[in-house]
Amino acid sequence: MLRRHLLKLSAGVPAVFSALSSLGAFGRQDETTRRPIVVSTWDHGQAANEAAWKILVNNGRAVDSAEAGVRVTEADPSVSTVGFGGFPDRDGKVTLDACIQDETGNCGSVAFLQHVKHPVSVARKVMEETPHVMLVGEGALQFALEQGFKKENLLTEKARKAWDAWLEKAEYKPVINIENHDTIGLLALDAQGRMGGACTTSGAAFKMHGRVGDSPLIGAGLFVDGEVGAACATGMGELVIKTVGSHLVVELMYQGHSPRSACEQAVRRIAAKLPDYKDFQVGFLALNRKGQYGAFCIQPGFTYAVRSGELNRLSRSDSLL
Ligand code: SD4
């Protein structure tokens, strides 16, 4: 009797194995199982990872490394979609969105914030110094100034020139060119197994004044579940908001998908639900509690940076198209 059961069970194993494997449950493309580790979006993620790594390698906390990492990108005037040097909205104003989340799920966020170079640090203060999660616009600026942040001009000469050139046609379409999408999202797992993440952007260039994208929205641009993993999004925020993308990726990991497979399923969900997806880029990046990571995007071209004890590299994400 027992033998018959065992035989039946073992006959089913290949089928179960192949079903799980086709779901990516064994992490075919996620070859690492290590910590600490940090991953972040786009080429500029490498410099951000380096700053995050200094904290992680000294036994620091993941959320601290996430904040320190993305601050590098926020301060870099050559990056035209994050912080200082970010391209302005259609009225010539640089408006910034950012959020941060720790291993307990605690989080803070700012949106439509002007004149402050490090919105991620303001988001951190919202998380730690207020009973709220999100502050926007004038209220966020007032809070930042109360917290000692400096009011600065964030519109660089290069960004002003790009805006001038855009004004010649002034097409008021909130469209992200597929080549113009380099928000930084950074996810970290520290030596003690704690997770943290941050996401920061100046959003879509020449957007409508007041437009807020996915990046400051917990669940859309970023989601961290300390028991499962973390995910972040880049690209056309409207598509990510409509599908609550980062939460979806983490939920898929909870259900057993590898990070890469979870990202792919989330991109496929966007493609199934939003008919205009081919006109836009969306990329997801995910990291689980084992230190496995993966990414997937709509258009070719999305890169992500990985830093761990053995790895320091830039990878190209697979894409739907
Ligand atoms: C947004 N997701 O505001 C951001 C834009 C971006 O890489 O550049 N993402 O929609």
Tab-separated table of C-alpha atoms in Angstrom, residues 5-255:
chain	number	residue	atom	x	y	z
A	5	HIS	CA	1.578	5.535	-2.745
A	6	LEU	CA	5.269	6.210	-3.061
A	7	LEU	CA	5.280	5.045	-6.651
A	8	LYS	CA	2.302	7.264	-7.433
A	9	LEU	CA	3.991	10.197	-5.752
A	10	SER	CA	7.287	9.725	-7.545
A	11	ALA	CA	5.450	9.424	-10.879
A	12	GLY	CA	3.992	12.865	-10.204
A	13	VAL	CA	7.310	14.452	-9.276
A	14	PRO	CA	8.583	15.226	-12.781
A	15	ALA	CA	5.280	16.922	-13.660
A	16	VAL	CA	5.282	18.996	-10.478
A	17	PHE	CA	8.951	19.784	-10.924
A	18	SER	CA	8.466	20.926	-14.495
A	19	ALA	CA	5.411	23.039	-13.573
A	20	LEU	CA	7.328	24.753	-10.773
A	21	SER	CA	10.362	25.114	-12.942
A	22	SER	CA	8.358	26.744	-15.730
A	23	LEU	CA	7.102	29.201	-13.111
A	24	GLY	CA	10.726	29.962	-12.399
A	25	ALA	CA	10.253	28.723	-8.841
A	26	PHE	CA	13.792	27.377	-8.736
A	27	GLY	CA	15.290	30.672	-9.720
A	28	ARG	CA	16.868	29.577	-12.963
A	29	GLN	CA	18.207	33.033	-13.708
A	30	ASP	CA	18.798	34.048	-10.115
A	31	GLU	CA	22.038	32.350	-9.434
A	32	THR	CA	22.940	33.979	-6.124
A	33	THR	CA	21.991	32.963	-2.623
A	34	ARG	CA	23.996	35.429	-0.648
A	35	ARG	CA	23.955	38.380	1.690
A	36	PRO	CA	24.624	41.170	2.029
A	37	ILE	CA	23.629	42.191	-1.461
A	38	VAL	CA	22.347	45.341	-3.139
A	39	VAL	CA	20.677	45.753	-6.539
A	40	SER	CA	19.531	48.915	-8.265
A	41	THR	CA	18.124	50.173	-11.543
A	42	TRP	CA	20.035	51.406	-14.596
A	43	ASP	CA	23.720	52.106	-15.198
A	44	HIS	CA	23.862	54.765	-12.507
A	45	GLY	CA	22.920	52.028	-10.054
A	46	GLN	CA	26.575	51.035	-9.944
A	47	ALA	CA	27.651	54.233	-8.184
A	48	ALA	CA	24.624	54.026	-5.886
A	49	ASN	CA	25.411	50.402	-5.058
A	50	GLU	CA	28.959	51.333	-4.137
A	51	ALA	CA	27.716	53.790	-1.499
A	52	ALA	CA	25.161	51.273	-0.237
A	53	TRP	CA	27.802	48.552	-0.161
A	54	LYS	CA	30.041	50.550	2.210
A	55	ILE	CA	27.242	50.407	4.774
A	56	LEU	CA	26.298	46.795	4.146
A	57	VAL	CA	29.859	45.527	4.377
A	58	ASN	CA	30.207	47.213	7.763
A	59	ASN	CA	27.236	45.256	9.068
A	60	GLY	CA	24.909	48.239	8.544
A	61	ARG	CA	21.157	48.183	8.119
A	62	ALA	CA	19.602	47.653	4.688
A	63	VAL	CA	17.376	50.728	4.885
A	64	ASP	CA	20.382	52.935	5.712
A	65	SER	CA	22.259	51.536	2.734
A	66	ALA	CA	19.265	52.173	0.480
A	67	GLU	CA	19.061	55.821	1.492
A	68	ALA	CA	22.826	56.360	1.191
A	69	GLY	CA	22.888	54.659	-2.206
A	70	VAL	CA	20.192	56.674	-3.935
A	71	ARG	CA	21.499	59.936	-2.470
A	72	VAL	CA	24.478	59.516	-4.797
A	73	THR	CA	22.163	59.561	-7.828
A	74	GLU	CA	20.086	62.424	-6.433
A	75	ALA	CA	23.209	64.556	-6.114
A	76	ASP	CA	24.566	63.734	-9.582
A	77	PRO	CA	23.731	66.552	-12.040
A	78	SER	CA	24.484	64.332	-15.020
A	79	VAL	CA	21.464	62.128	-14.253
A	80	SER	CA	18.535	63.925	-15.876
A	81	THR	CA	15.691	62.029	-14.206
A	82	VAL	CA	16.649	62.052	-10.535
A	83	GLY	CA	17.141	64.883	-8.028
A	84	PHE	CA	19.532	67.731	-8.845
A	85	GLY	CA	19.774	68.031	-12.639
A	86	GLY	CA	16.449	66.283	-13.196
A	87	PHE	CA	14.508	67.613	-16.184
A	88	PRO	CA	11.674	69.945	-15.193
A	89	ASP	CA	7.956	69.696	-15.827
A	90	ARG	CA	6.318	71.560	-18.702
A	91	ASP	CA	6.295	74.775	-16.625
A	92	GLY	CA	10.047	74.591	-16.020
A	93	LYS	CA	9.784	73.396	-12.396
A	94	VAL	CA	11.816	70.470	-11.069
A	95	THR	CA	9.412	68.420	-8.944
A	96	LEU	CA	10.632	65.320	-7.149
A	97	ASP	CA	9.073	62.089	-5.874
A	98	ALA	CA	10.704	59.583	-3.508
A	99	CYS	CA	9.992	56.881	-0.961
A	100	ILE	CA	11.756	54.518	1.407
A	101	GLN	CA	10.704	51.350	3.255
A	102	ASP	CA	12.394	49.218	5.900
A	103	GLU	CA	12.322	45.552	6.866
A	104	THR	CA	9.299	45.988	9.128
A	105	GLY	CA	7.206	47.579	6.375
A	106	ASN	CA	7.573	51.017	7.911
A	107	CYS	CA	7.723	53.614	5.152
A	108	GLY	CA	7.830	57.288	4.237
A	109	SER	CA	7.263	59.206	1.063
A	110	VAL	CA	7.261	62.646	-0.523
A	111	ALA	CA	5.733	63.700	-3.809
A	112	PHE	CA	5.685	66.879	-5.897
A	113	LEU	CA	8.477	68.265	-3.726
A	114	GLN	CA	10.453	71.219	-5.078
A	115	HIS	CA	13.812	72.809	-4.136
A	116	VAL	CA	15.201	69.965	-1.999
A	117	LYS	CA	18.056	67.942	-3.424
A	118	HIS	CA	17.525	64.781	-1.378
A	119	PRO	CA	13.840	63.873	-1.379
A	120	VAL	CA	14.658	60.346	-0.173
A	121	SER	CA	16.017	61.778	3.075
A	122	VAL	CA	12.891	63.887	3.504
A	123	ALA	CA	10.868	60.691	2.944
A	124	ARG	CA	12.947	59.032	5.660
A	125	LYS	CA	12.126	61.885	8.035
A	126	VAL	CA	8.427	61.511	7.196
A	127	MET	CA	8.791	57.838	8.131
A	128	GLU	CA	10.610	58.503	11.379
A	129	GLU	CA	9.437	61.884	12.609
A	130	THR	CA	5.749	61.970	11.713
A	131	PRO	CA	2.704	59.752	12.243
A	132	HIS	CA	2.159	59.833	8.460
A	133	VAL	CA	3.471	58.018	5.406
A	134	MET	CA	3.271	60.664	2.703
A	135	LEU	CA	3.651	64.429	2.416
A	136	VAL	CA	3.267	66.327	-0.849
A	137	GLY	CA	4.004	69.691	-2.428
A	138	GLU	CA	4.149	72.778	-0.217
A	139	GLY	CA	3.515	70.713	2.905
A	140	ALA	CA	6.434	68.432	2.115
A	141	LEU	CA	8.681	71.448	1.481
A	142	GLN	CA	7.601	73.131	4.709
A	143	PHE	CA	8.333	69.933	6.633
A	144	ALA	CA	11.732	69.547	4.922
A	145	LEU	CA	12.743	73.094	5.839
A	146	GLU	CA	11.621	72.530	9.437
A	147	GLN	CA	13.831	69.451	9.476
A	148	GLY	CA	16.841	71.515	8.410
A	149	PHE	CA	16.988	70.707	4.678
A	150	LYS	CA	18.286	73.519	2.478
A	151	LYS	CA	16.169	75.219	-0.198
A	152	GLU	CA	18.109	75.049	-3.465
A	153	ASN	CA	17.714	75.683	-7.166
A	154	LEU	CA	17.677	72.227	-8.761
A	155	LEU	CA	17.337	73.341	-12.387
A	156	THR	CA	20.782	72.972	-13.968
A	157	GLU	CA	21.832	74.785	-17.124
A	158	LYS	CA	21.664	71.528	-19.088
A	159	ALA	CA	18.116	70.830	-17.886
A	160	ARG	CA	17.010	74.400	-18.625
A	161	LYS	CA	18.361	74.091	-22.180
A	162	ALA	CA	16.528	70.795	-22.677
A	163	TRP	CA	13.319	72.463	-21.470
A	164	ASP	CA	13.894	75.415	-23.858
A	165	ALA	CA	14.274	72.949	-26.733
A	166	TRP	CA	11.124	71.108	-25.678
A	167	LEU	CA	9.185	74.401	-25.542
A	168	GLU	CA	9.677	74.886	-29.291
A	169	LYS	CA	7.021	72.238	-29.919
A	170	ALA	CA	5.634	72.013	-26.386
A	171	GLU	CA	3.702	68.813	-26.943
A	172	TYR	CA	1.732	68.519	-23.722
A	173	LYS	CA	1.554	64.774	-23.722
A	174	PRO	CA	2.568	63.018	-20.514
A	175	VAL	CA	4.480	60.423	-22.485
A	176	ILE	CA	7.750	58.849	-21.477
A	177	ASN	CA	10.029	58.275	-24.373
A	178	ILE	CA	11.386	54.778	-24.002
A	179	GLU	CA	14.889	56.199	-23.873
A	180	ASN	CA	14.082	58.641	-21.068
A	181	HIS	CA	13.390	56.642	-17.976
A	182	ASP	CA	16.056	56.275	-15.393
A	183	THR	CA	14.532	56.557	-11.971
A	184	ILE	CA	16.682	54.907	-9.370
A	185	GLY	CA	15.170	52.117	-7.311
A	186	LEU	CA	17.536	50.317	-4.941
A	187	LEU	CA	16.892	47.151	-2.922
A	188	ALA	CA	19.172	45.786	-0.220
A	189	LEU	CA	19.503	42.734	1.983
A	190	ASP	CA	21.912	43.208	4.859
A	191	ALA	CA	24.178	40.730	6.654
A	192	GLN	CA	21.543	40.176	9.329
A	193	GLY	CA	18.862	39.360	6.771
A	194	ARG	CA	17.005	42.668	6.965
A	195	MET	CA	15.634	44.136	3.760
A	196	GLY	CA	15.175	47.761	2.736
A	197	GLY	CA	14.549	49.795	-0.361
A	198	ALA	CA	14.322	53.302	-1.761
A	199	CYS	CA	13.098	54.876	-4.967
A	200	THR	CA	13.617	58.464	-6.167
A	201	THR	CA	12.930	60.387	-9.364
A	202	SER	CA	12.151	63.675	-11.032
A	203	GLY	CA	9.534	61.726	-12.948
A	204	ALA	CA	8.587	62.051	-16.573
A	205	ALA	CA	10.369	64.951	-18.253
A	206	PHE	CA	8.045	67.845	-19.220
A	207	LYS	CA	5.110	66.246	-17.434
A	208	MET	CA	2.082	68.302	-16.447
A	209	HIS	CA	2.707	70.487	-13.407
A	210	GLY	CA	1.484	68.530	-10.384
A	211	ARG	CA	1.801	65.115	-11.983
A	212	VAL	CA	2.988	62.394	-9.599
A	213	GLY	CA	4.202	59.040	-10.862
A	214	ASP	CA	4.605	55.623	-9.311
A	215	SER	CA	7.942	56.228	-7.614
A	216	PRO	CA	6.716	57.722	-4.307
A	217	LEU	CA	3.766	55.326	-4.057
A	218	ILE	CA	4.404	52.392	-1.748
A	219	GLY	CA	3.220	49.295	-3.603
A	220	ALA	CA	3.643	50.876	-7.035
A	221	GLY	CA	7.222	52.209	-7.363
A	222	LEU	CA	8.571	50.267	-4.377
A	223	PHE	CA	7.478	47.554	-1.995
A	224	VAL	CA	9.434	45.800	0.741
A	225	ASP	CA	8.129	42.839	2.698
A	226	GLY	CA	10.875	41.869	5.120
A	227	GLU	CA	9.643	38.262	5.229
A	228	VAL	CA	9.544	37.792	1.471
A	229	GLY	CA	11.491	40.262	-0.629
A	230	ALA	CA	11.450	43.658	-2.257
A	231	ALA	CA	10.703	45.095	-5.671
A	232	CYS	CA	10.937	48.422	-7.452
A	233	ALA	CA	9.770	49.796	-10.771
A	234	THR	CA	11.082	52.128	-13.417
A	235	GLY	CA	9.524	53.515	-16.574
A	236	MET	CA	6.078	54.874	-17.292
A	237	GLY	CA	4.617	55.354	-13.846
A	238	GLU	CA	0.999	55.438	-14.969
A	239	LEU	CA	1.201	51.802	-16.107
A	240	VAL	CA	2.852	50.784	-12.855
A	241	ILE	CA	0.250	52.582	-10.721
A	242	LYS	CA	-2.633	50.986	-12.624
A	243	THR	CA	-1.322	47.523	-11.758
A	244	VAL	CA	0.244	48.332	-8.328
A	245	GLY	CA	3.340	46.795	-9.858
A	246	SER	CA	5.908	46.421	-7.071
A	247	HIS	CA	3.408	44.953	-4.642
A	248	LEU	CA	2.347	42.532	-7.353
A	249	VAL	CA	5.964	41.407	-7.841
A	250	VAL	CA	6.450	40.827	-4.092
A	251	GLU	CA	3.139	38.982	-3.871
A	252	LEU	CA	4.205	36.711	-6.725
A	253	MET	CA	7.460	35.977	-4.867
A	254	TYR	CA	5.374	35.155	-1.790
A	255	GLN	CA	3.490	32.654	-3.932
